[in-house]
mmCIF file of C-alpha atoms in Angstrom:
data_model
loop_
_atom_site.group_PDB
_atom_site.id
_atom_site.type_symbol
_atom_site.label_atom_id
_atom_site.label_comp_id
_atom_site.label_asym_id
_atom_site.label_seq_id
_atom_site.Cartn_x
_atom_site.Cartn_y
_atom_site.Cartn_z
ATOM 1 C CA UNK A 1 25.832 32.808 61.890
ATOM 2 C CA UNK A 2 29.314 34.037 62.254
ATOM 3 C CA UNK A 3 28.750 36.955 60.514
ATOM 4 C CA UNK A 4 25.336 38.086 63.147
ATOM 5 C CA UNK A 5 27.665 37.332 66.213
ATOM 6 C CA UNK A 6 30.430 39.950 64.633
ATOM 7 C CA UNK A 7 27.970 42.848 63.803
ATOM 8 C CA UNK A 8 26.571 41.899 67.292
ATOM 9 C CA UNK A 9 30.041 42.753 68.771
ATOM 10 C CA UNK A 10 30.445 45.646 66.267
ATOM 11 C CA UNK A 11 27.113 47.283 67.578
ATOM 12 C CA UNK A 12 28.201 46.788 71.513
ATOM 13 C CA UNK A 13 31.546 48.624 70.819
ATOM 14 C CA UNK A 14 30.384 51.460 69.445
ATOM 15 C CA UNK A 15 28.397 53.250 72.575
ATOM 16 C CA UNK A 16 31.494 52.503 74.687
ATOM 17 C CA UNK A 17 33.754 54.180 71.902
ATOM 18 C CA UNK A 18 31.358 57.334 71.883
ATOM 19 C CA UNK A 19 31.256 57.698 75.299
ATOM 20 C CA UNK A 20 35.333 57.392 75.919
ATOM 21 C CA UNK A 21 35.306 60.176 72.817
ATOM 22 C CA UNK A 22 32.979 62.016 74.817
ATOM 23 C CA UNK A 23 34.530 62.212 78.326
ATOM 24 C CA UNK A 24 38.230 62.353 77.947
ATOM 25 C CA UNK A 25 39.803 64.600 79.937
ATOM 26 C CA UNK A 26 43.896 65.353 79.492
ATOM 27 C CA UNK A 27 46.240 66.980 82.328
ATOM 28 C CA UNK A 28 49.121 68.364 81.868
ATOM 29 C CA UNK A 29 51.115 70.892 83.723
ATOM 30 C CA UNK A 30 50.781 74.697 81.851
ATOM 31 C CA UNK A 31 53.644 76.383 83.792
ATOM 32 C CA UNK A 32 55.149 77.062 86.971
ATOM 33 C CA UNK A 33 56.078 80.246 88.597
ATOM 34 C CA UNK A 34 58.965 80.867 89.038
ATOM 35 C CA UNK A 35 60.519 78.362 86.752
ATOM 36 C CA UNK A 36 62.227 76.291 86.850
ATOM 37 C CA UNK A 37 61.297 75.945 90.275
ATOM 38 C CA UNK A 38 63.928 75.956 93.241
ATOM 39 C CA UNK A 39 64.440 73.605 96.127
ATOM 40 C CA UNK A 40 63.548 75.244 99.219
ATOM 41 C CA UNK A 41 61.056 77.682 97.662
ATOM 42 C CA UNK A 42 57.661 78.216 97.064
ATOM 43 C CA UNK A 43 56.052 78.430 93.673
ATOM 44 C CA UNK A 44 52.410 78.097 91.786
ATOM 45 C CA UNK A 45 51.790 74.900 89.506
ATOM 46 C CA UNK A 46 49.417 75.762 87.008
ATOM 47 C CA UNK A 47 47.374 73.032 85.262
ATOM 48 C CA UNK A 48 46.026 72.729 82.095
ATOM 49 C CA UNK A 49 42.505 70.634 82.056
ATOM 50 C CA UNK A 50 41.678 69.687 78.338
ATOM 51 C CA UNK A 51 38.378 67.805 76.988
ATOM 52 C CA UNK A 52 39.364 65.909 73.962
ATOM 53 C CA UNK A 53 35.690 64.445 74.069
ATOM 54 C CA UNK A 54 32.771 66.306 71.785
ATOM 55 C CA UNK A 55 30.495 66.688 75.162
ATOM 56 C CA UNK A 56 30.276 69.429 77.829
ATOM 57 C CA UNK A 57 31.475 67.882 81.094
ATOM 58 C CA UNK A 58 29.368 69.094 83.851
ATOM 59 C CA UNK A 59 31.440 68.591 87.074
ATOM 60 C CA UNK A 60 35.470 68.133 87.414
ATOM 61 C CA UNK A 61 37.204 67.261 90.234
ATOM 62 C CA UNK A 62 40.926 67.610 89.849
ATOM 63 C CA UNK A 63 42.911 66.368 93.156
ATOM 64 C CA UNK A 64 46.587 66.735 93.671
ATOM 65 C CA UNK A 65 48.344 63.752 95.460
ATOM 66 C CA UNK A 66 52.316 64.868 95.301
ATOM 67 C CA UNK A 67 55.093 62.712 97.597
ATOM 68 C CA UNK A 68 58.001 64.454 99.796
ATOM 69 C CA UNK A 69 59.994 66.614 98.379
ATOM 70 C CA UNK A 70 56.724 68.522 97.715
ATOM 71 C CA UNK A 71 54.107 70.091 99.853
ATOM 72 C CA UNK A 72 50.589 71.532 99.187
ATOM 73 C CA UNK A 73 49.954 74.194 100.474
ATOM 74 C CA UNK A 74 46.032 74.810 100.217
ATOM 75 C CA UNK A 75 43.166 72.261 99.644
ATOM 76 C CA UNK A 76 44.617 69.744 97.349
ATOM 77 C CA UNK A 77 40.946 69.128 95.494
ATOM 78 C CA UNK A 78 39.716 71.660 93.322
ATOM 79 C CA UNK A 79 36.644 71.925 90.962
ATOM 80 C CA UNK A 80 35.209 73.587 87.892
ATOM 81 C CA UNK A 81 32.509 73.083 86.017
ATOM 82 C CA UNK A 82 31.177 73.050 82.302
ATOM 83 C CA UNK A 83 33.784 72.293 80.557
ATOM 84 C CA UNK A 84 32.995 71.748 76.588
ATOM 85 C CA UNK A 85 34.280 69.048 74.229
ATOM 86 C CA UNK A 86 37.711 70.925 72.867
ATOM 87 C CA UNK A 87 37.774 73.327 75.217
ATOM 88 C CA UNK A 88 40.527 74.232 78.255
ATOM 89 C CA UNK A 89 40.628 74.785 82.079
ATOM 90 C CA UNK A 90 43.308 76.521 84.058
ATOM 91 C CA UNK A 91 43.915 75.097 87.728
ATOM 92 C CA UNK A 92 46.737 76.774 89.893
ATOM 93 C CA UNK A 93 48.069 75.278 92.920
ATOM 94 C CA UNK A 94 50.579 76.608 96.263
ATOM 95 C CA UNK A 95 53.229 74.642 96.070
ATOM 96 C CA UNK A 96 56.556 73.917 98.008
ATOM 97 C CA UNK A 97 59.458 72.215 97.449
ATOM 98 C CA UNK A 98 61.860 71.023 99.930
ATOM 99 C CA UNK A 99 65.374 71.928 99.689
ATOM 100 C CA UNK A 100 66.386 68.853 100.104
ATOM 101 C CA UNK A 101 65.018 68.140 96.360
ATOM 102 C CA UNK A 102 67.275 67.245 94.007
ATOM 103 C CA UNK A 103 67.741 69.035 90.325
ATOM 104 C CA UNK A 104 65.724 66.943 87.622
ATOM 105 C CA UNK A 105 62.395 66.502 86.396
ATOM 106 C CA UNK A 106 59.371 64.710 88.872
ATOM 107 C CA UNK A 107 56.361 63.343 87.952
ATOM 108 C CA UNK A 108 53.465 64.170 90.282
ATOM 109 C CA UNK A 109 50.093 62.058 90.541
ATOM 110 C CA UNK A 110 46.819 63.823 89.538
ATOM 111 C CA UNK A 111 43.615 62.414 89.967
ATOM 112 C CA UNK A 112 40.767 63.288 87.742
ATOM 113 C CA UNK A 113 37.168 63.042 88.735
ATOM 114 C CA UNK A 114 34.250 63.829 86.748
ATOM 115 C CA UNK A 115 30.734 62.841 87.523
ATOM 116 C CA UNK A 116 30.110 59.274 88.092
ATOM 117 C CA UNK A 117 31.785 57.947 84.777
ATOM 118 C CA UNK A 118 34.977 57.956 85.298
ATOM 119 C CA UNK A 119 38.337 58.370 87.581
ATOM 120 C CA UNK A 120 41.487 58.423 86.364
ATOM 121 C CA UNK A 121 45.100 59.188 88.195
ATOM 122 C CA UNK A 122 47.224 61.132 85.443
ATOM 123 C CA UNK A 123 50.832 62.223 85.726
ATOM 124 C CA UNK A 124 52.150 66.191 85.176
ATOM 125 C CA UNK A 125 55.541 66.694 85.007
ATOM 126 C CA UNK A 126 57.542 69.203 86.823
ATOM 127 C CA UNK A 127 61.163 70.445 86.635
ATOM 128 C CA UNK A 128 63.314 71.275 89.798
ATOM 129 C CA UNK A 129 66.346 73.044 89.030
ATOM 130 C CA UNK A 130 68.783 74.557 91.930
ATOM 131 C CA UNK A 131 71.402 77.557 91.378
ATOM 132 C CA UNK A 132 74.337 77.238 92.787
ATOM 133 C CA UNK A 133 75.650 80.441 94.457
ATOM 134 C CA UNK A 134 78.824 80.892 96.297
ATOM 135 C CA UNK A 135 80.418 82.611 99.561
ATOM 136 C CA UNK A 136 83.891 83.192 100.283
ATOM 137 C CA UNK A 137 84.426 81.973 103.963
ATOM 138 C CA UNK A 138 88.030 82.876 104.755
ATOM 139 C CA UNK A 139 91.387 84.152 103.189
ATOM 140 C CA UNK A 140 94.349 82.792 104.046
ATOM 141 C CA UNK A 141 98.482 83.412 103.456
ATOM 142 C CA UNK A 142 101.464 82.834 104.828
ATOM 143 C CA UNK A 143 103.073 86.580 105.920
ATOM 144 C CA UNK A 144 103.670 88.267 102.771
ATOM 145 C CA UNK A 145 106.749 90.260 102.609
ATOM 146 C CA UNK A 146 108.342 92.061 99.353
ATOM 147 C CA UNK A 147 110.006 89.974 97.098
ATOM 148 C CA UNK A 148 108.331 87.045 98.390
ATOM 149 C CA UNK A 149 106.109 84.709 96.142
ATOM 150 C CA UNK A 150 103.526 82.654 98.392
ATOM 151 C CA UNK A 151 100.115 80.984 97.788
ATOM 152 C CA UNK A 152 96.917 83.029 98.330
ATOM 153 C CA UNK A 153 94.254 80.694 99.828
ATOM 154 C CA UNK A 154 90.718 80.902 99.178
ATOM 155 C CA UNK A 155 87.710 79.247 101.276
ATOM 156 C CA UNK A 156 84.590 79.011 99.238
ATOM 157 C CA UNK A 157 81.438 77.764 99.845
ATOM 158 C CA UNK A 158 78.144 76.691 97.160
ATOM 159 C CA UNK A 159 75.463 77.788 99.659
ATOM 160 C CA UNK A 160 73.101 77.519 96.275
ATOM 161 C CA UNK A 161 70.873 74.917 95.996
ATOM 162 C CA UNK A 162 72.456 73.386 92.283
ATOM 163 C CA UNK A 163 75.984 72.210 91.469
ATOM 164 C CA UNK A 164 77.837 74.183 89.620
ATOM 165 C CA UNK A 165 79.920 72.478 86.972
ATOM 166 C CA UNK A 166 83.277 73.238 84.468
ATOM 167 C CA UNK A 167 83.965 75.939 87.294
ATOM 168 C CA UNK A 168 87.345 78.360 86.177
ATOM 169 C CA UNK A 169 88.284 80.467 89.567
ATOM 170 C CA UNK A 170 90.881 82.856 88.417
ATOM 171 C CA UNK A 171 92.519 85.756 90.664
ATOM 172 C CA UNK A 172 93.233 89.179 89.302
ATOM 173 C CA UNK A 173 95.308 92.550 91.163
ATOM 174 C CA UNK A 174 94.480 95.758 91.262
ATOM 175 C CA UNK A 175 97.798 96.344 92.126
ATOM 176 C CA UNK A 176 100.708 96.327 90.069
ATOM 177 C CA UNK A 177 102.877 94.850 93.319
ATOM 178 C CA UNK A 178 100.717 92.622 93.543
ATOM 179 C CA UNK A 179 100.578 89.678 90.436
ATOM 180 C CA UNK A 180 99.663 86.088 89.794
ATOM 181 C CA UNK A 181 102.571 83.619 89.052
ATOM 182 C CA UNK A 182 101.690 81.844 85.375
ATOM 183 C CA UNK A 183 98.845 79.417 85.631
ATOM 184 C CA UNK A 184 98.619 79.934 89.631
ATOM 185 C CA UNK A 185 96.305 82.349 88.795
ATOM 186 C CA UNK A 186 93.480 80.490 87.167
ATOM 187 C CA UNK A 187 92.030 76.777 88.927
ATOM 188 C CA UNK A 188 89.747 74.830 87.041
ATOM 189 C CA UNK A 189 87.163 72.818 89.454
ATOM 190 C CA UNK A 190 84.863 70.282 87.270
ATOM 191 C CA UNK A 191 81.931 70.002 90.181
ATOM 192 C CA UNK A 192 81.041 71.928 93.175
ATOM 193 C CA UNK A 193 77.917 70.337 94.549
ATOM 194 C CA UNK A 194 75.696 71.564 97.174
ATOM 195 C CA UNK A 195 76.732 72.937 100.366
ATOM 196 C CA UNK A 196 80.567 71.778 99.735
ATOM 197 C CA UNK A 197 83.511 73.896 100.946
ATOM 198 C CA UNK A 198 86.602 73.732 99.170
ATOM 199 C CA UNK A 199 90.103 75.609 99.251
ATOM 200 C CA UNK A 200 91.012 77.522 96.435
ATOM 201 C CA UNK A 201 94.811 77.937 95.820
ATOM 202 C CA UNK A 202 96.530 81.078 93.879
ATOM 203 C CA UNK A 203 100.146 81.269 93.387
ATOM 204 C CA UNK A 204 101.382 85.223 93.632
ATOM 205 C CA UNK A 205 104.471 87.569 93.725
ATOM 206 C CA UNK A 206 104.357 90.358 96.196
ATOM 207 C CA UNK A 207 107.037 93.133 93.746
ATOM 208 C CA UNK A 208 110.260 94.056 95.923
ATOM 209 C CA UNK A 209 109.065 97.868 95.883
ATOM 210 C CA UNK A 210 105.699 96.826 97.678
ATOM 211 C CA UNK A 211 104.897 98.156 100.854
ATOM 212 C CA UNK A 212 103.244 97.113 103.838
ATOM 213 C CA UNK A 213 99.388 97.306 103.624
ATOM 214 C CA UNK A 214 96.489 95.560 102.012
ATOM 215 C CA UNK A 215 95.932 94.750 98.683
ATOM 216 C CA UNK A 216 92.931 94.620 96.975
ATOM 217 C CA UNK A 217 92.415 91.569 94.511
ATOM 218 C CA UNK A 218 89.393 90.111 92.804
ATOM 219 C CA UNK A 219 88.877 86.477 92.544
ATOM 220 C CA UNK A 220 85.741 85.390 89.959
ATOM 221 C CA UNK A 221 84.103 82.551 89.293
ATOM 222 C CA UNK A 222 82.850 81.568 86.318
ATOM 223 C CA UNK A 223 80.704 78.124 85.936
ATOM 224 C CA UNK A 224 77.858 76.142 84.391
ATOM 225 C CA UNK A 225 74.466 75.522 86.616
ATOM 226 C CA UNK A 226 73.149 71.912 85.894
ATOM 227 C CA UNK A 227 71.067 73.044 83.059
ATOM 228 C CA UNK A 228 74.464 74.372 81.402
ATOM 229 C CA UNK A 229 73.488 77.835 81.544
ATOM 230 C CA UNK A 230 76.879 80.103 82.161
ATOM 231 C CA UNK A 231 77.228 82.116 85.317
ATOM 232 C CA UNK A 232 80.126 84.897 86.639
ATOM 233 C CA UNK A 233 80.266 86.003 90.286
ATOM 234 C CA UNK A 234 83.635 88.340 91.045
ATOM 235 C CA UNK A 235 84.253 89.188 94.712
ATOM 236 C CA UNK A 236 87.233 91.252 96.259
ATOM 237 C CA UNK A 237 89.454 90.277 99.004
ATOM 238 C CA UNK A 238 92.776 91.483 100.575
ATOM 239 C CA UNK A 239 96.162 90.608 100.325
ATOM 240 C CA UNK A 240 98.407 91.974 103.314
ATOM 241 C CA UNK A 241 101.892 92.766 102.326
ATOM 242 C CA UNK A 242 103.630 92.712 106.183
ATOM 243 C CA UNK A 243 107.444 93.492 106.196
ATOM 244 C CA UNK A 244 109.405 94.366 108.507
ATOM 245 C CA UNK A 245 111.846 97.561 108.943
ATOM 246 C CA UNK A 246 115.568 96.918 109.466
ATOM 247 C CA UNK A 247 118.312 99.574 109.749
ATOM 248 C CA UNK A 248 122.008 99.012 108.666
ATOM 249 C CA UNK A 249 124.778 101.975 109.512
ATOM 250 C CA UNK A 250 126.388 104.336 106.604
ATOM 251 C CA UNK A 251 128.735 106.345 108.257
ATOM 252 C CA UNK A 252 129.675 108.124 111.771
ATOM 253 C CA UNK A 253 131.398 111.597 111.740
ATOM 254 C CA UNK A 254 132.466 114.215 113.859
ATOM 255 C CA UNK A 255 130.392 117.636 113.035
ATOM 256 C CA UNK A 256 133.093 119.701 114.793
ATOM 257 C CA UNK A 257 131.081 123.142 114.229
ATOM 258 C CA UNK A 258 128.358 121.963 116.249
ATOM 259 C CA UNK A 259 130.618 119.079 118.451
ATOM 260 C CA UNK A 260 128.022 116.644 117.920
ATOM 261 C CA UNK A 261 128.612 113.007 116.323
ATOM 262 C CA UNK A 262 126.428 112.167 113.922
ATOM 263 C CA UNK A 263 125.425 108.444 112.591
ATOM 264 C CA UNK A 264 123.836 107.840 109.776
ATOM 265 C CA UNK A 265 121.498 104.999 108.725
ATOM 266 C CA UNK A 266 119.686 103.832 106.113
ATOM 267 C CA UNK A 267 116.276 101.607 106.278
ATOM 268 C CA UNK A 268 117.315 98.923 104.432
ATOM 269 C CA UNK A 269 114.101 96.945 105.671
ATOM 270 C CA UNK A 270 110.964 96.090 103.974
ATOM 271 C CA UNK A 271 108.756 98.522 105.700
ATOM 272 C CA UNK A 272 109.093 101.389 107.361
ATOM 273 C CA UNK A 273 110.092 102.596 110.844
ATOM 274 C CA UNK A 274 107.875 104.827 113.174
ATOM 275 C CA UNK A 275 108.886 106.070 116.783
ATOM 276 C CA UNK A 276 112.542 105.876 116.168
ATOM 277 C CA UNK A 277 114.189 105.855 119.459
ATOM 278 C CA UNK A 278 118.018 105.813 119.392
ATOM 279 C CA UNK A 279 120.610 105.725 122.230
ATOM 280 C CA UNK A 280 124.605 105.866 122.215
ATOM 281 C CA UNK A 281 126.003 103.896 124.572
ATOM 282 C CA UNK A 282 129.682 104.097 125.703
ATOM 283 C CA UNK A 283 131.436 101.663 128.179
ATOM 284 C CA UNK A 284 128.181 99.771 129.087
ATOM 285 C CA UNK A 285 126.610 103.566 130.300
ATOM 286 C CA UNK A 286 123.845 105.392 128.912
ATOM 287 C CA UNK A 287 125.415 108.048 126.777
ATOM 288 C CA UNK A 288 122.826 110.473 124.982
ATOM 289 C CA UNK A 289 119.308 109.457 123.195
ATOM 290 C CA UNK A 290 118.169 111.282 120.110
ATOM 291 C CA UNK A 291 114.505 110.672 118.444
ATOM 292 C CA UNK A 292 113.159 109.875 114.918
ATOM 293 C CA UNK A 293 109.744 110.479 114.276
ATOM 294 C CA UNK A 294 109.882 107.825 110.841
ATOM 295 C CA UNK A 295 112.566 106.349 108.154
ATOM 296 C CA UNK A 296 110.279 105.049 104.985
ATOM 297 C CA UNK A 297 112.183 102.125 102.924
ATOM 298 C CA UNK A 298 115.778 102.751 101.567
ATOM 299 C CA UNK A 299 115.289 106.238 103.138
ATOM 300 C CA UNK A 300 118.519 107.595 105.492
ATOM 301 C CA UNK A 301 118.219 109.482 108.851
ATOM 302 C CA UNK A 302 121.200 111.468 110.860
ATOM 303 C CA UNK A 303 121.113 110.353 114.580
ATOM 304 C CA UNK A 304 122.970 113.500 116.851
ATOM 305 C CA UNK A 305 124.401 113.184 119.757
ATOM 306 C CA UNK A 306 126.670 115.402 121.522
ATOM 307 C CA UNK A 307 130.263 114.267 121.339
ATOM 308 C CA UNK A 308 132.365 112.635 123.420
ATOM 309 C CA UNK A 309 135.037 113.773 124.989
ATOM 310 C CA UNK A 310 137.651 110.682 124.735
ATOM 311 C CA UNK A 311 135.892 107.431 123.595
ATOM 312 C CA UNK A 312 135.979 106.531 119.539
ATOM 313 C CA UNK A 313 133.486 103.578 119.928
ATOM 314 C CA UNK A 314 130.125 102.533 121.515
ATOM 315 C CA UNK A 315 127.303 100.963 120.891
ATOM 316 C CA UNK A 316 123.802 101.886 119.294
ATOM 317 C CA UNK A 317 120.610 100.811 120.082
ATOM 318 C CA UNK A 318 117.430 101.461 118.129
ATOM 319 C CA UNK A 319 113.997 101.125 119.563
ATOM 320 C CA UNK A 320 111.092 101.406 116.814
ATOM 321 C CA UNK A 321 107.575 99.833 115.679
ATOM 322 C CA UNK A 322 106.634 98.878 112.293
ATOM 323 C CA UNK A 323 103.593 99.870 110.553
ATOM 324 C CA UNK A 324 101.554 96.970 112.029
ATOM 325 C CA UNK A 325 102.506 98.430 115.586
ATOM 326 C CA UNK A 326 105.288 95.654 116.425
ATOM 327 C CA UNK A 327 108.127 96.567 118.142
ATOM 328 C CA UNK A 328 111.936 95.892 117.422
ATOM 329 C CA UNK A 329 114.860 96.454 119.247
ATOM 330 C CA UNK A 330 118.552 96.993 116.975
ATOM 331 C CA UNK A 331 122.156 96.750 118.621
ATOM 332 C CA UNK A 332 124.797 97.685 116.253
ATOM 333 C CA UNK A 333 128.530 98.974 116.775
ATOM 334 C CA UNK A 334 129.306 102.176 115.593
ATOM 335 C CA UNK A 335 132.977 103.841 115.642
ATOM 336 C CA UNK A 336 134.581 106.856 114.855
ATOM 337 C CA UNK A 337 137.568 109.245 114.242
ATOM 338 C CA UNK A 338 139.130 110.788 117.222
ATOM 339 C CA UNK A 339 139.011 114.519 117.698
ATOM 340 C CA UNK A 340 142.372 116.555 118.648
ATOM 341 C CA UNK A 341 141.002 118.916 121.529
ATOM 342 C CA UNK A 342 141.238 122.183 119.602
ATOM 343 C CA UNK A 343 141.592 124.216 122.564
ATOM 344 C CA UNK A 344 144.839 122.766 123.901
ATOM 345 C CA UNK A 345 146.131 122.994 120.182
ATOM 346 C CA UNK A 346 145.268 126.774 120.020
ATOM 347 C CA UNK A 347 147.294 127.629 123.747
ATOM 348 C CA UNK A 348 150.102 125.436 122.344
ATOM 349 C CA UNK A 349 150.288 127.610 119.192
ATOM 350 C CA UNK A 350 150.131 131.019 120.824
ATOM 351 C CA UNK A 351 152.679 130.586 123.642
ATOM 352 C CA UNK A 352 154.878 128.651 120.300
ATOM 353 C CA UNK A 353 154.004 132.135 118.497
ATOM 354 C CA UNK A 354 154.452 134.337 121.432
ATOM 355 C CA UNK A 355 157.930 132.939 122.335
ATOM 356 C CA UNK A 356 159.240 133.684 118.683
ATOM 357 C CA UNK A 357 158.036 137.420 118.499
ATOM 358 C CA UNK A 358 159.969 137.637 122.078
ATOM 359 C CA UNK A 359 163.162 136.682 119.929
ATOM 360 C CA UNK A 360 162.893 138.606 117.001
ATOM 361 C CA UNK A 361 165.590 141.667 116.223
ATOM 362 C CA UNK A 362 162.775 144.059 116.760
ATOM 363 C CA UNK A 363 162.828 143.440 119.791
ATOM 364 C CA UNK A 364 166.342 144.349 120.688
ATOM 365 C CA UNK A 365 165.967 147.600 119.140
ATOM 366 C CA UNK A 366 163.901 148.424 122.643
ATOM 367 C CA UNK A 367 166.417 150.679 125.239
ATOM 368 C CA UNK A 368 166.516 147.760 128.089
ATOM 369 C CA UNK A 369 167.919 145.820 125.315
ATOM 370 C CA UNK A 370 170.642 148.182 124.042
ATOM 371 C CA UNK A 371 173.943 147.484 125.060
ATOM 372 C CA UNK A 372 175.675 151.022 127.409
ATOM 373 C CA UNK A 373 178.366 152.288 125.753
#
């Protein structure tokens, strides 16, 4: 009896195991474009419909149900039919993601209709992957003069949609004057996530021969996407050397060809001087003025001015811009030799030379001079 009741349960089974072989229909996702797909974009989602019955399936329905962060863009049902046992459909769907979507792999409902014998919900898997990309927001520095060593700060922002990981900034000069100090040229960040900001801080020595102006530099960045594929961005900024001129006195003489004095300086500075305006000033009066059109760094100039006539001291002011258009004012005393007045030397040494000739013998020889006899 036992034995009739098992083939009896034997026989049932085997029409419901024939018809499961003959209507099974597998989903899975064939590819998207672009991949792997980025938040805040839209892409196609291609799916692959596969009978692993032996029977043709007459009508499929194939319905995408996704949940926030994706959209469908179209009807979300689509059909084909005639679809033989082994065989393969193609389904392709317009798709967006929301770039609020987060890097890692979702699993999206798909319902699967055919005919009247069965429904099932299926699962395809998709990958979301951002890439981070960067923006430099703002350079700052303290002012930069030669000979000083500063920090060179960087603003950068991941305006990507991925965090960048294992991130090496590193600054490099095209400038010889211009050089990172050691390891304040390289700073290692291990995450940058999404739409963070951070300051980036370089260490650097502007050279004591620099001069004022920009300075080109390149700062790159060189990271890891979440994937762990590598990626190098470089972008150039400026570093602005300022300085300021200054002007320090050499000497002060008496031409006494011309009967000028001259003064000459030296722009001991960091930068040159333009518009050079300089005045001699004696007893608290304007004097004389001379003009200067520019003194470049450790370069000299020879200030004239006609000479006075008793006065060995005075004061010079110097009125002149810098490269950068600022204006300084300089005060310095100057001094000098006194100057015998040549002309009163030269009567005083003909009427000396005159009254000797009038004394000489010679002159006695003449008649008024001899003595009657």
């Amino acid at each position: 009896m036992r034995k009739i009741i098992l083939l009896g349960l034997i026989l049932m089974l085997i029409p419901t195991a024939v018809l499961s072989q003959q209507f099974t229909l597998d989903v899975e996702t064939a590819y998207t474009d672009p991949y792997p797909v980025e938040p805040g974009q839209n892409f196609i989602l291609s799916l692959q419909v596969t009978n692993e019955g032996s029977e043709m399936v007459d009508t499929v329905f194939i319905e995408l149900d996704p949940q926030h962060p994706f959209t469908v863009l179209e009807n979300p049902r689509k059909s084909f039919t005639d679809i033989g046992g082994g065989s393969k459909k193609i389904v392709e769907y317009d798709v967006f993601v929301d770039s609020s979507a987060v890097s890692t792999v979702y699993e999206i409902p798909v319902k699967v209709i055919y005919g009247a014998l069965a429904t099932s919900t299926q699962r395809v898997q998709l990958r979301v992957q951002g890439t981070p990309r960067f923006e430099i927001l703002d350079v700052k520095s303290n002012e930069i003069n030669p000979g000083d060593r500063e920090s060179l700060n960087i603003q950068v922002q991941n305006v990507g949609t991925g965090t960048a990981k294992r991130m090496t900034a590193t600054f490099s000069s095209s400038s010889e004057y211009i050089t990172p100090i050691f390891s304040g040229g390289s700073v290692y960040i291990n995450e940058f996530k999404v739409g963070e900001k951070k300051w980036i801080q370089f260490d650097i020595l502007a050279d004591q021969d620099s001069e004022y102006g920009v300075y080109t530099g390149t700062i790159s960045l060189n990271y890891n996407d979440e994937s762990g594929s590598s990626h190098a961005d470089s972008y150039n900024v400026g570093v602005l050397v300022s300085g300021e001129p200054r002007f320090s006195i050499v000497k002060s003489e008496v031409d006494k060809s011309d009967d000028e004095l001259e003064i000459e300086v030296i722009n001991s500075g960091t930068a040159k001087a333009i518009a050079v305006k300089s005045e001699l000033w004696l007893n608290g009066d304007l004097f004389n003025t001379d003009y200067t059109t520019q003194v470049k760094i450790d370069k000299k100039a020879v200030l004239k001015f006609d000479l006075p006539e008793r006065a060995t001291s005075g004061k010079l002011k110097l009125y002149y811009k810098g490269p950068d258009n600022k204006e300084y004012v300089q005060e310095e005393d100057v001094a000098w030799s006194p100057v015998r007045n040549s002309r009163i030397l030269l009567y005083v040494i003909l009427i000396g030379a005159t009254a000797v000739l009038i004394w000489k013998k010679p002159w006695k020889k003449l008649k008024w001079f001899k003595k009657k006899k």
